[in-house]
Amino acid sequence: MCGIVGYAGERGAADIIYNGLKQLEYRGYDSAGIATLSDGKIHHIKRCGRVNALDGFAQKLSGKVGIGHTRWATHGKPSDNNAHPHLWGKFAIVHNGIIENYAELKEKFFAGVKFLSDTDSEVIVRLLDKFYDGDFALALNKVAALLTGSYAIVAICTDFEGLGVLRRKSPVIIGYGSDGNFAASDAPALAGVCKQISILEDGDCAILTRGKVEIFDSNLRKVQRAKKPNLATAASLDLGDCPHYMLKEIREVPASVVNTCAAFQSVESSLKQALRGVTRVIITGCGTAYNSGLVAKRYIEKFARIPTEVEIAGEFRYKDPVITSGTVIIAVSQSGETADTVEATLLAKASGAKVIAVTNAPYSSLTRCADVVVPVAAGPEICVAATKSYTGQLAALYMLAYVLAGKSADGAAENISAVPKLCKKTLECADIDSLADMCVSSRGVYFLGRDLDFAVATEGSLKLKEVSYIQSEGYPAGELKHGTLALIDESILAVVLITSARLAGKSENAVEQVLSRKGKVAVITNVESVIKRYADRAHIVKVPECEEDISPFVAAVAAQRLAYAAAVKLNRDPDKPRNLAKSVTVE
Ligand code: M6R
């Protein structure tokens, strides 16, 4: 979604905000803007394009108070006009979220008035100016009472040397710096400038000046929000010698797995307690997080023999789910802020399910509705495409499945201990680059597999399409013949994952079916008999041999590397794929 930053302090605001926005570009990058306040006047610049479209202009904005925005368009196409900040009267605002009743509000309060943009957000600044009578906090409060939907809003007012902040559903943190105070969507924006942060809660309003932070609830009663350490550091955002965060983060997969296993120990006993008497598991998440649930289902059903369903959060939240006693919901989310996942989890909780959150974001919204938070210790993931967080999720879910089976997490950690080395070896696999060439020259790519291989195939396909824009689908190998085979011809590539000797013969059927229809085939495998059989008929990527249960880690790293290589060959920016944003805090 969009990224927002505000600063009120002793230094030039524009520079600080610009740097913060650069760190938040993963949240959206179709337009950007900054507004500052000096001598009772608002100065601003906004441009279609990435944050660096502001280069040379932003630096000229004077003032020690300001707000900034990097956008992922929801209402209104990416354009200079639709970029934030939006200005009207004495105010400028930046907004992340969706104002669902913006059309009604326009009709009710501004009928016949021409707005300057096509956004839902502009109505906020118009309302602020309308309801302002000298009290900033009161005006914010009145506006909040009118808005429905989700919002993180930071506003400036020509009468006041500071910031006004509102939060409902979309995340906002307050940062305490040595020379001023901040508001931002996420901790990386404040890496290196704030050691301490507070997380605003739904309905909160905050007023920040250079030396003071005041937080109010929705009744404008003063409240305290605990200060926590800012875990994002400047070092964690350093690209090192990597050209892209995607590659850097794939290389960090081994560390993500090691750290997640280590972090699991701190929750093992509370998890055991929470899972006592569980008879049914529902896993929910979106995108990659959903895909890791597909792997986890297989772990849980194999180790614990507990029936497990995997639900796309955006679907689950709109059905009337059957939550029986003994149901636990495992909500998986890298960011912990994905709106569909948070809402699906709240729904299950309200129906009586226990909630386990599996997340890389320890202070996120998801953690606040969980009975137990299982940490994914992947570290900040900047690339929009999830890589090290996926394998971190697999590690956490593998351990969780063990605990559900009544076993000690030590046993699980022992099984996974081979994973970091195996993943490093996979990164060195020679034939991935040439497979990327095959992808690039194909009209479409199917990722096929059975059981665990199918679960990883869904993620391999998502990764490829997300960063390379090549049409792709993850499909169960056995299902191909029930319709999809009609699409196979010489322009189509099938990437078949075969990491299980048990199921190799069955997956080979799919290889034969594609070859017979003149489709191209690549096999990612560690099964010797498969390598021998297809050495001359298919492109082989030989990945390290391993136990079947940990093969998803190995296959995932191969698929991630493949997607990265294809994106680079096509000159895509793998870190910021078009039309996407990392943290999807709207529906
Ligand atoms: O932060 P979350 O894990 O909840 O995000 C869910 C999806 O938006 C995310 O996994 C998305 O599919 C990734 N960009 C895929 O690489």
mmCIF file of C-alpha atoms in Angstrom, residues 98-442:
data_model
loop_
_atom_site.group_PDB
_atom_site.id
_atom_site.type_symbol
_atom_site.label_atom_id
_atom_site.label_comp_id
_atom_site.label_asym_id
_atom_site.label_seq_id
_atom_site.Cartn_x
_atom_site.Cartn_y
_atom_site.Cartn_z
ATOM 1 C CA ILE A 98 -9.405 3.599 1.426
ATOM 2 C CA ILE A 99 -12.199 5.995 2.354
ATOM 3 C CA GLU A 100 -15.136 3.829 1.434
ATOM 4 C CA ASN A 101 -17.788 6.555 1.813
ATOM 5 C CA TYR A 102 -15.876 9.268 -0.033
ATOM 6 C CA ALA A 103 -18.560 9.632 -2.696
ATOM 7 C CA GLU A 104 -21.318 10.091 -0.091
ATOM 8 C CA LEU A 105 -19.205 12.608 1.826
ATOM 9 C CA LYS A 106 -18.542 14.596 -1.347
ATOM 10 C CA GLU A 107 -22.226 14.608 -2.164
ATOM 11 C CA LYS A 108 -23.246 15.586 1.369
ATOM 12 C CA PHE A 109 -20.706 18.334 2.080
ATOM 13 C CA PHE A 110 -19.365 19.445 -1.297
ATOM 14 C CA ALA A 111 -22.153 18.915 -3.818
ATOM 15 C CA GLY A 112 -21.266 20.612 -7.100
ATOM 16 C CA VAL A 113 -17.703 21.398 -5.963
ATOM 17 C CA LYS A 114 -14.945 20.376 -8.375
ATOM 18 C CA PHE A 115 -12.180 18.420 -6.688
ATOM 19 C CA LEU A 116 -8.588 18.575 -7.897
ATOM 20 C CA SER A 117 -8.018 14.815 -8.021
ATOM 21 C CA ASP A 118 -9.873 11.564 -8.634
ATOM 22 C CA THR A 119 -8.829 10.114 -5.293
ATOM 23 C CA ASP A 120 -10.900 9.078 -2.317
ATOM 24 C CA SER A 121 -8.315 10.872 -0.137
ATOM 25 C CA GLU A 122 -8.957 14.446 -1.210
ATOM 26 C CA VAL A 123 -12.235 14.523 0.676
ATOM 27 C CA ILE A 124 -10.218 14.252 3.920
ATOM 28 C CA VAL A 125 -8.410 17.525 3.408
ATOM 29 C CA ARG A 126 -11.601 19.264 2.329
ATOM 30 C CA LEU A 127 -13.378 18.054 5.463
ATOM 31 C CA LEU A 128 -10.490 19.069 7.721
ATOM 32 C CA ASP A 129 -10.591 22.584 6.363
ATOM 33 C CA LYS A 130 -14.370 22.694 6.695
ATOM 34 C CA PHE A 131 -14.502 21.540 10.306
ATOM 35 C CA TYR A 132 -11.434 23.381 11.597
ATOM 36 C CA ASP A 133 -12.133 26.172 14.062
ATOM 37 C CA GLY A 134 -8.692 26.663 15.545
ATOM 38 C CA ASP A 135 -8.335 23.273 17.283
ATOM 39 C CA PHE A 136 -6.334 20.801 15.147
ATOM 40 C CA ALA A 137 -7.070 17.717 17.267
ATOM 41 C CA LEU A 138 -10.780 18.483 17.386
ATOM 42 C CA ALA A 139 -10.963 18.924 13.610
ATOM 43 C CA LEU A 140 -9.172 15.582 13.128
ATOM 44 C CA ASN A 141 -11.562 13.956 15.544
ATOM 45 C CA LYS A 142 -14.629 15.359 13.788
ATOM 46 C CA VAL A 143 -13.341 14.174 10.431
ATOM 47 C CA ALA A 144 -12.516 10.706 11.784
ATOM 48 C CA ALA A 145 -16.105 10.378 12.980
ATOM 49 C CA LEU A 146 -17.306 10.888 9.400
ATOM 50 C CA LEU A 147 -14.950 8.508 7.610
ATOM 51 C CA THR A 148 -15.594 4.844 6.974
ATOM 52 C CA GLY A 149 -12.953 2.503 5.620
ATOM 53 C CA SER A 150 -9.309 2.354 6.532
ATOM 54 C CA TYR A 151 -6.879 5.173 7.029
ATOM 55 C CA ALA A 152 -3.540 6.268 8.285
ATOM 56 C CA ILE A 153 -3.530 10.028 7.845
ATOM 57 C CA VAL A 154 -0.839 12.582 8.601
ATOM 58 C CA ALA A 155 -1.814 16.232 8.244
ATOM 59 C CA ILE A 156 -0.199 19.628 8.556
ATOM 60 C CA CYS A 157 -1.974 22.919 9.213
ATOM 61 C CA THR A 158 -0.691 26.415 8.536
ATOM 62 C CA ASP A 159 -1.644 27.475 12.086
ATOM 63 C CA PHE A 160 0.377 24.812 13.851
ATOM 64 C CA GLU A 161 4.069 23.906 13.864
ATOM 65 C CA GLY A 162 3.502 20.154 14.059
ATOM 66 C CA LEU A 163 1.647 17.110 12.742
ATOM 67 C CA GLY A 164 -1.806 15.644 13.248
ATOM 68 C CA VAL A 165 -2.185 11.890 12.855
ATOM 69 C CA LEU A 166 -5.190 9.546 12.628
ATOM 70 C CA ARG A 167 -5.295 5.798 12.456
ATOM 71 C CA ARG A 168 -8.001 3.289 11.674
ATOM 72 C CA LYS A 169 -7.012 -0.155 10.385
ATOM 73 C CA SER A 170 -4.023 1.108 8.346
ATOM 74 C CA PRO A 171 -0.799 1.060 10.375
ATOM 75 C CA VAL A 172 0.945 4.133 11.797
ATOM 76 C CA ILE A 173 3.888 4.262 14.129
ATOM 77 C CA ILE A 174 5.173 7.242 16.075
ATOM 78 C CA GLY A 175 8.959 7.604 16.211
ATOM 79 C CA TYR A 176 10.947 9.423 18.856
ATOM 80 C CA GLY A 177 14.129 10.918 17.393
ATOM 81 C CA SER A 178 16.900 12.920 19.015
ATOM 82 C CA ASP A 179 15.947 16.076 17.152
ATOM 83 C CA GLY A 180 12.265 15.637 16.511
ATOM 84 C CA ASN A 181 9.279 13.342 16.317
ATOM 85 C CA PHE A 182 7.985 11.252 13.442
ATOM 86 C CA ALA A 183 4.950 9.450 12.132
ATOM 87 C CA ALA A 184 5.356 6.686 9.547
ATOM 88 C CA SER A 185 3.678 3.656 8.047
ATOM 89 C CA ASP A 186 6.422 1.299 9.079
ATOM 90 C CA ALA A 187 9.671 1.043 11.023
ATOM 91 C CA PRO A 188 12.127 0.963 8.065
ATOM 92 C CA ALA A 189 11.223 4.607 7.314
ATOM 93 C CA LEU A 190 12.705 5.477 10.690
ATOM 94 C CA ALA A 191 15.734 3.177 10.583
ATOM 95 C CA GLY A 192 18.769 5.056 11.815
ATOM 96 C CA VAL A 193 16.748 8.072 13.006
ATOM 97 C CA CYS A 194 14.538 6.649 15.772
ATOM 98 C CA LYS A 195 15.558 4.060 18.300
ATOM 99 C CA GLN A 196 12.131 4.027 19.895
ATOM 100 C CA ILE A 197 8.669 3.810 18.428
ATOM 101 C CA SER A 198 5.047 3.516 19.596
ATOM 102 C CA ILE A 199 2.303 1.848 17.646
ATOM 103 C CA LEU A 200 -0.952 3.737 17.339
ATOM 104 C CA GLU A 201 -4.123 1.765 17.899
ATOM 105 C CA ASP A 202 -7.353 1.899 15.938
ATOM 106 C CA GLY A 203 -9.167 5.163 16.583
ATOM 107 C CA ASP A 204 -6.077 6.950 17.893
ATOM 108 C CA CYS A 205 -5.305 10.544 17.069
ATOM 109 C CA ALA A 206 -1.841 11.991 17.749
ATOM 110 C CA ILE A 207 -0.499 15.520 17.822
ATOM 111 C CA LEU A 208 3.261 15.793 17.364
ATOM 112 C CA THR A 209 5.534 18.764 17.696
ATOM 113 C CA ARG A 210 9.316 18.973 17.775
ATOM 114 C CA GLY A 211 9.406 18.274 21.529
ATOM 115 C CA LYS A 212 6.136 16.592 22.344
ATOM 116 C CA VAL A 213 3.918 13.672 21.367
ATOM 117 C CA GLU A 214 0.339 13.523 22.621
ATOM 118 C CA ILE A 215 -1.887 10.568 21.808
ATOM 119 C CA PHE A 216 -5.686 10.543 22.212
ATOM 120 C CA ASP A 217 -8.328 7.879 21.810
ATOM 121 C CA SER A 218 -11.428 8.356 19.687
ATOM 122 C CA ASN A 219 -13.077 10.337 22.523
ATOM 123 C CA LEU A 220 -10.068 12.671 22.630
ATOM 124 C CA ARG A 221 -9.031 11.288 26.016
ATOM 125 C CA LYS A 222 -5.270 11.243 26.448
ATOM 126 C CA VAL A 223 -3.779 7.737 26.275
ATOM 127 C CA GLN A 224 -0.306 6.227 26.512
ATOM 128 C CA ARG A 225 1.063 3.852 23.905
ATOM 129 C CA ALA A 226 4.078 1.839 25.021
ATOM 130 C CA LYS A 227 7.486 2.713 23.602
ATOM 131 C CA LYS A 228 9.260 -0.186 21.924
ATOM 132 C CA PRO A 229 12.676 -0.531 20.322
ATOM 133 C CA ASN A 230 12.794 0.120 16.573
ATOM 134 C CA LEU A 231 14.110 -3.173 15.229
ATOM 135 C CA ALA A 232 14.752 -1.800 11.727
ATOM 136 C CA THR A 233 18.319 -0.578 11.493
ATOM 137 C CA ALA A 234 20.117 1.219 8.709
ATOM 138 C CA ALA A 235 22.370 -1.861 8.354
ATOM 139 C CA SER A 236 19.409 -4.149 7.676
ATOM 140 C CA LEU A 237 18.520 -1.999 4.646
ATOM 141 C CA ASP A 238 22.006 -2.050 3.135
ATOM 142 C CA LEU A 239 22.126 -3.790 -0.263
ATOM 143 C CA GLY A 240 25.761 -4.794 0.190
ATOM 144 C CA ASP A 241 27.207 -6.089 -3.078
ATOM 145 C CA CYS A 242 23.833 -7.196 -4.439
ATOM 146 C CA PRO A 243 22.218 -5.379 -7.347
ATOM 147 C CA HIS A 244 18.734 -6.039 -5.957
ATOM 148 C CA TYR A 245 17.073 -6.731 -2.627
ATOM 149 C CA MET A 246 15.494 -9.836 -4.156
ATOM 150 C CA LEU A 247 18.869 -11.489 -4.652
ATOM 151 C CA LYS A 248 20.133 -10.273 -1.284
ATOM 152 C CA GLU A 249 17.074 -11.682 0.419
ATOM 153 C CA ILE A 250 17.257 -15.040 -1.382
ATOM 154 C CA ARG A 251 20.848 -15.261 -0.148
ATOM 155 C CA GLU A 252 19.517 -14.592 3.358
ATOM 156 C CA VAL A 253 17.225 -17.649 3.244
ATOM 157 C CA PRO A 254 19.653 -19.791 5.305
ATOM 158 C CA ALA A 255 19.862 -17.142 8.036
ATOM 159 C CA SER A 256 16.097 -16.725 8.007
ATOM 160 C CA VAL A 257 15.641 -20.457 8.653
ATOM 161 C CA VAL A 258 18.310 -20.588 11.378
ATOM 162 C CA ASN A 259 16.964 -17.520 13.169
ATOM 163 C CA THR A 260 13.356 -18.645 12.932
ATOM 164 C CA CYS A 261 14.201 -22.026 14.467
ATOM 165 C CA ALA A 262 16.080 -20.287 17.285
ATOM 166 C CA ALA A 263 13.251 -17.823 17.910
ATOM 167 C CA PHE A 264 10.707 -20.621 18.085
ATOM 168 C CA GLN A 265 12.045 -21.793 21.427
ATOM 169 C CA SER A 266 10.693 -18.694 23.160
ATOM 170 C CA VAL A 267 7.102 -19.635 22.261
ATOM 171 C CA GLU A 268 7.188 -23.416 22.434
ATOM 172 C CA SER A 269 5.611 -23.755 25.858
ATOM 173 C CA SER A 270 2.878 -21.143 25.347
ATOM 174 C CA LEU A 271 2.133 -22.747 22.011
ATOM 175 C CA LYS A 272 1.824 -26.198 23.590
ATOM 176 C CA GLN A 273 -0.657 -24.809 26.041
ATOM 177 C CA ALA A 274 -2.684 -22.957 23.426
ATOM 178 C CA LEU A 275 -2.827 -25.990 21.163
ATOM 179 C CA ARG A 276 -4.017 -28.397 23.839
ATOM 180 C CA GLY A 277 -7.256 -30.044 22.694
ATOM 181 C CA VAL A 278 -7.063 -28.766 19.129
ATOM 182 C CA THR A 279 -9.001 -31.010 16.756
ATOM 183 C CA ARG A 280 -9.057 -28.914 13.603
ATOM 184 C CA VAL A 281 -6.731 -26.390 12.000
ATOM 185 C CA ILE A 282 -7.559 -23.605 9.574
ATOM 186 C CA ILE A 283 -4.610 -21.833 7.997
ATOM 187 C CA THR A 284 -5.236 -18.492 6.359
ATOM 188 C CA GLY A 285 -3.173 -15.924 4.490
ATOM 189 C CA CYS A 286 -2.760 -14.273 1.100
ATOM 190 C CA GLY A 287 -0.336 -14.769 -1.769
ATOM 191 C CA THR A 288 2.921 -16.290 -0.635
ATOM 192 C CA ALA A 289 1.666 -16.643 2.936
ATOM 193 C CA TYR A 290 -1.271 -18.707 1.649
ATOM 194 C CA ASN A 291 1.184 -20.809 -0.344
ATOM 195 C CA SER A 292 3.239 -21.548 2.743
ATOM 196 C CA GLY A 293 -0.022 -22.707 4.318
ATOM 197 C CA LEU A 294 -0.326 -25.301 1.543
ATOM 198 C CA VAL A 295 3.002 -26.762 2.647
ATOM 199 C CA ALA A 296 2.049 -26.505 6.329
ATOM 200 C CA LYS A 297 -1.196 -28.413 5.771
ATOM 201 C CA ARG A 298 0.845 -31.335 4.556
ATOM 202 C CA TYR A 299 3.190 -31.099 7.564
ATOM 203 C CA ILE A 300 0.374 -30.886 10.087
ATOM 204 C CA GLU A 301 -1.654 -33.692 8.593
ATOM 205 C CA LYS A 302 1.419 -35.902 8.301
ATOM 206 C CA PHE A 303 2.951 -35.247 11.730
ATOM 207 C CA ALA A 304 -0.121 -34.575 13.857
ATOM 208 C CA ARG A 305 -2.915 -36.241 11.829
ATOM 209 C CA ILE A 306 -5.159 -33.263 12.531
ATOM 210 C CA PRO A 307 -7.492 -32.235 9.694
ATOM 211 C CA THR A 308 -6.247 -28.969 8.231
ATOM 212 C CA GLU A 309 -7.804 -26.562 5.760
ATOM 213 C CA VAL A 310 -6.035 -23.728 3.984
ATOM 214 C CA GLU A 311 -8.169 -20.703 3.213
ATOM 215 C CA ILE A 312 -7.422 -17.621 1.138
ATOM 216 C CA ALA A 313 -8.055 -14.865 3.676
ATOM 217 C CA GLY A 314 -9.973 -12.627 1.262
ATOM 218 C CA GLU A 315 -12.417 -15.487 0.641
ATOM 219 C CA PHE A 316 -12.621 -16.777 4.180
ATOM 220 C CA ARG A 317 -13.655 -13.409 5.591
ATOM 221 C CA TYR A 318 -16.728 -13.262 3.371
ATOM 222 C CA LYS A 319 -18.113 -16.706 3.971
ATOM 223 C CA ASP A 320 -19.922 -17.954 7.001
ATOM 224 C CA PRO A 321 -17.183 -20.214 8.325
ATOM 225 C CA VAL A 322 -17.927 -23.221 10.446
ATOM 226 C CA ILE A 323 -15.781 -22.871 13.547
ATOM 227 C CA THR A 324 -16.261 -25.897 15.767
ATOM 228 C CA SER A 325 -14.889 -26.145 19.287
ATOM 229 C CA GLY A 326 -11.268 -27.190 19.174
ATOM 230 C CA THR A 327 -10.562 -25.116 16.041
ATOM 231 C CA VAL A 328 -7.357 -23.131 15.850
ATOM 232 C CA ILE A 329 -6.723 -20.563 13.147
ATOM 233 C CA ILE A 330 -3.139 -20.103 12.032
ATOM 234 C CA ALA A 331 -2.826 -16.722 10.346
ATOM 235 C CA VAL A 332 0.306 -16.378 8.249
ATOM 236 C CA SER A 333 1.531 -12.951 7.154
ATOM 237 C CA GLN A 334 4.960 -11.508 6.553
ATOM 238 C CA SER A 335 3.827 -7.973 7.284
ATOM 239 C CA GLY A 336 1.133 -8.797 9.805
ATOM 240 C CA GLU A 337 -0.839 -5.940 8.247
ATOM 241 C CA THR A 338 -2.554 -7.542 5.261
ATOM 242 C CA ALA A 339 -6.147 -6.345 5.619
ATOM 243 C CA ASP A 340 -7.777 -9.559 4.412
ATOM 244 C CA THR A 341 -5.669 -11.715 6.716
ATOM 245 C CA VAL A 342 -6.260 -9.540 9.769
ATOM 246 C CA GLU A 343 -10.023 -9.397 9.131
ATOM 247 C CA ALA A 344 -10.274 -13.158 8.467
ATOM 248 C CA THR A 345 -8.455 -13.786 11.723
ATOM 249 C CA LEU A 346 -10.685 -11.441 13.694
ATOM 250 C CA LEU A 347 -13.717 -13.195 12.236
ATOM 251 C CA ALA A 348 -12.445 -16.625 13.297
ATOM 252 C CA LYS A 349 -11.546 -15.288 16.733
ATOM 253 C CA ALA A 350 -15.016 -13.802 17.182
ATOM 254 C CA SER A 351 -16.444 -17.232 16.341
ATOM 255 C CA GLY A 352 -14.425 -18.817 19.114
ATOM 256 C CA ALA A 353 -11.267 -20.060 17.400
ATOM 257 C CA LYS A 354 -7.892 -19.808 19.057
ATOM 258 C CA VAL A 355 -5.506 -17.640 17.065
ATOM 259 C CA ILE A 356 -1.881 -18.339 16.273
ATOM 260 C CA ALA A 357 -0.128 -15.640 14.235
ATOM 261 C CA VAL A 358 2.933 -16.573 12.207
ATOM 262 C CA THR A 359 4.567 -13.311 11.225
ATOM 263 C CA ASN A 360 7.785 -11.479 10.481
ATOM 264 C CA ALA A 361 6.421 -8.291 12.086
ATOM 265 C CA PRO A 362 6.429 -8.484 15.873
ATOM 266 C CA TYR A 363 4.391 -5.305 16.483
ATOM 267 C CA SER A 364 1.887 -5.704 13.696
ATOM 268 C CA SER A 365 -1.917 -5.618 13.804
ATOM 269 C CA LEU A 366 -2.048 -9.399 13.433
ATOM 270 C CA THR A 367 -0.047 -9.934 16.605
ATOM 271 C CA ARG A 368 -2.581 -7.913 18.570
ATOM 272 C CA CYS A 369 -5.378 -10.382 17.882
ATOM 273 C CA ALA A 370 -3.296 -13.533 18.456
ATOM 274 C CA ASP A 371 -3.251 -15.854 21.464
ATOM 275 C CA VAL A 372 0.292 -16.813 20.537
ATOM 276 C CA VAL A 373 2.669 -15.179 18.064
ATOM 277 C CA VAL A 374 5.093 -17.548 16.350
ATOM 278 C CA PRO A 375 7.951 -15.396 15.108
ATOM 279 C CA VAL A 376 9.372 -15.602 11.622
ATOM 280 C CA ALA A 377 12.824 -14.139 12.108
ATOM 281 C CA ALA A 378 13.591 -13.311 8.483
ATOM 282 C CA GLY A 379 14.547 -9.709 9.199
ATOM 283 C CA PRO A 380 13.206 -6.800 7.142
ATOM 284 C CA GLU A 381 12.147 -7.918 3.686
ATOM 285 C CA ILE A 382 12.273 -4.996 1.276
ATOM 286 C CA CYS A 383 11.710 -6.663 -2.095
ATOM 287 C CA VAL A 384 7.994 -6.792 -2.866
ATOM 288 C CA ALA A 385 8.355 -10.467 -3.767
ATOM 289 C CA ALA A 386 8.502 -12.587 -0.645
ATOM 290 C CA THR A 387 11.504 -14.921 -0.548
ATOM 291 C CA LYS A 388 13.282 -15.319 2.789
ATOM 292 C CA SER A 389 10.002 -14.739 4.614
ATOM 293 C CA TYR A 390 8.451 -17.700 2.757
ATOM 294 C CA THR A 391 11.192 -20.088 3.848
ATOM 295 C CA GLY A 392 11.083 -18.548 7.328
ATOM 296 C CA GLN A 393 7.353 -19.271 7.390
ATOM 297 C CA LEU A 394 8.015 -22.859 6.275
ATOM 298 C CA ALA A 395 10.487 -23.296 9.146
ATOM 299 C CA ALA A 396 8.082 -21.837 11.720
ATOM 300 C CA LEU A 397 5.194 -23.935 10.414
ATOM 301 C CA TYR A 398 7.273 -27.109 10.357
ATOM 302 C CA MET A 399 8.130 -26.558 14.032
ATOM 303 C CA LEU A 400 4.524 -25.727 14.818
ATOM 304 C CA ALA A 401 3.365 -28.948 13.146
ATOM 305 C CA TYR A 402 5.770 -30.868 15.356
ATOM 306 C CA VAL A 403 4.413 -29.235 18.492
ATOM 307 C CA LEU A 404 0.851 -29.967 17.344
ATOM 308 C CA ALA A 405 1.910 -33.603 17.084
ATOM 309 C CA GLY A 406 2.907 -33.472 20.742
ATOM 310 C CA LYS A 407 6.611 -33.687 19.952
ATOM 311 C CA SER A 408 9.419 -31.463 21.092
ATOM 312 C CA ALA A 409 10.476 -28.615 18.816
ATOM 313 C CA ASP A 410 14.076 -29.749 19.316
ATOM 314 C CA GLY A 411 13.380 -32.732 17.067
ATOM 315 C CA ALA A 412 12.009 -30.438 14.383
ATOM 316 C CA ALA A 413 14.989 -28.113 14.673
ATOM 317 C CA GLU A 414 17.271 -31.123 14.303
ATOM 318 C CA ASN A 415 15.479 -32.167 11.079
ATOM 319 C CA ILE A 416 15.688 -28.660 9.686
ATOM 320 C CA SER A 417 19.306 -28.175 10.662
ATOM 321 C CA ALA A 418 20.417 -29.408 7.233
ATOM 322 C CA VAL A 419 18.308 -26.782 5.442
ATOM 323 C CA PRO A 420 20.688 -23.787 5.496
ATOM 324 C CA LYS A 421 23.485 -25.761 3.839
ATOM 325 C CA LEU A 422 21.125 -27.302 1.306
ATOM 326 C CA CYS A 423 19.747 -23.887 0.394
ATOM 327 C CA LYS A 424 23.248 -22.480 -0.049
ATOM 328 C CA LYS A 425 24.067 -25.371 -2.385
ATOM 329 C CA THR A 426 20.841 -24.782 -4.302
ATOM 330 C CA LEU A 427 21.830 -21.163 -4.838
ATOM 331 C CA GLU A 428 24.869 -22.425 -6.704
ATOM 332 C CA CYS A 429 22.928 -24.753 -9.058
ATOM 333 C CA ALA A 430 24.310 -24.162 -12.512
ATOM 334 C CA ASP A 431 21.291 -24.817 -14.673
ATOM 335 C CA ILE A 432 18.905 -22.289 -13.213
ATOM 336 C CA ASP A 433 20.129 -19.494 -15.428
ATOM 337 C CA SER A 434 19.569 -21.465 -18.635
ATOM 338 C CA LEU A 435 16.116 -22.438 -17.370
ATOM 339 C CA ALA A 436 15.413 -18.715 -16.976
ATOM 340 C CA ASP A 437 16.252 -18.344 -20.696
ATOM 341 C CA MET A 438 13.644 -21.003 -21.445
ATOM 342 C CA CYS A 439 11.051 -19.152 -19.352
ATOM 343 C CA VAL A 440 11.786 -15.886 -21.087
ATOM 344 C CA SER A 441 11.270 -17.408 -24.518
ATOM 345 C CA SER A 442 8.014 -19.168 -23.586
#
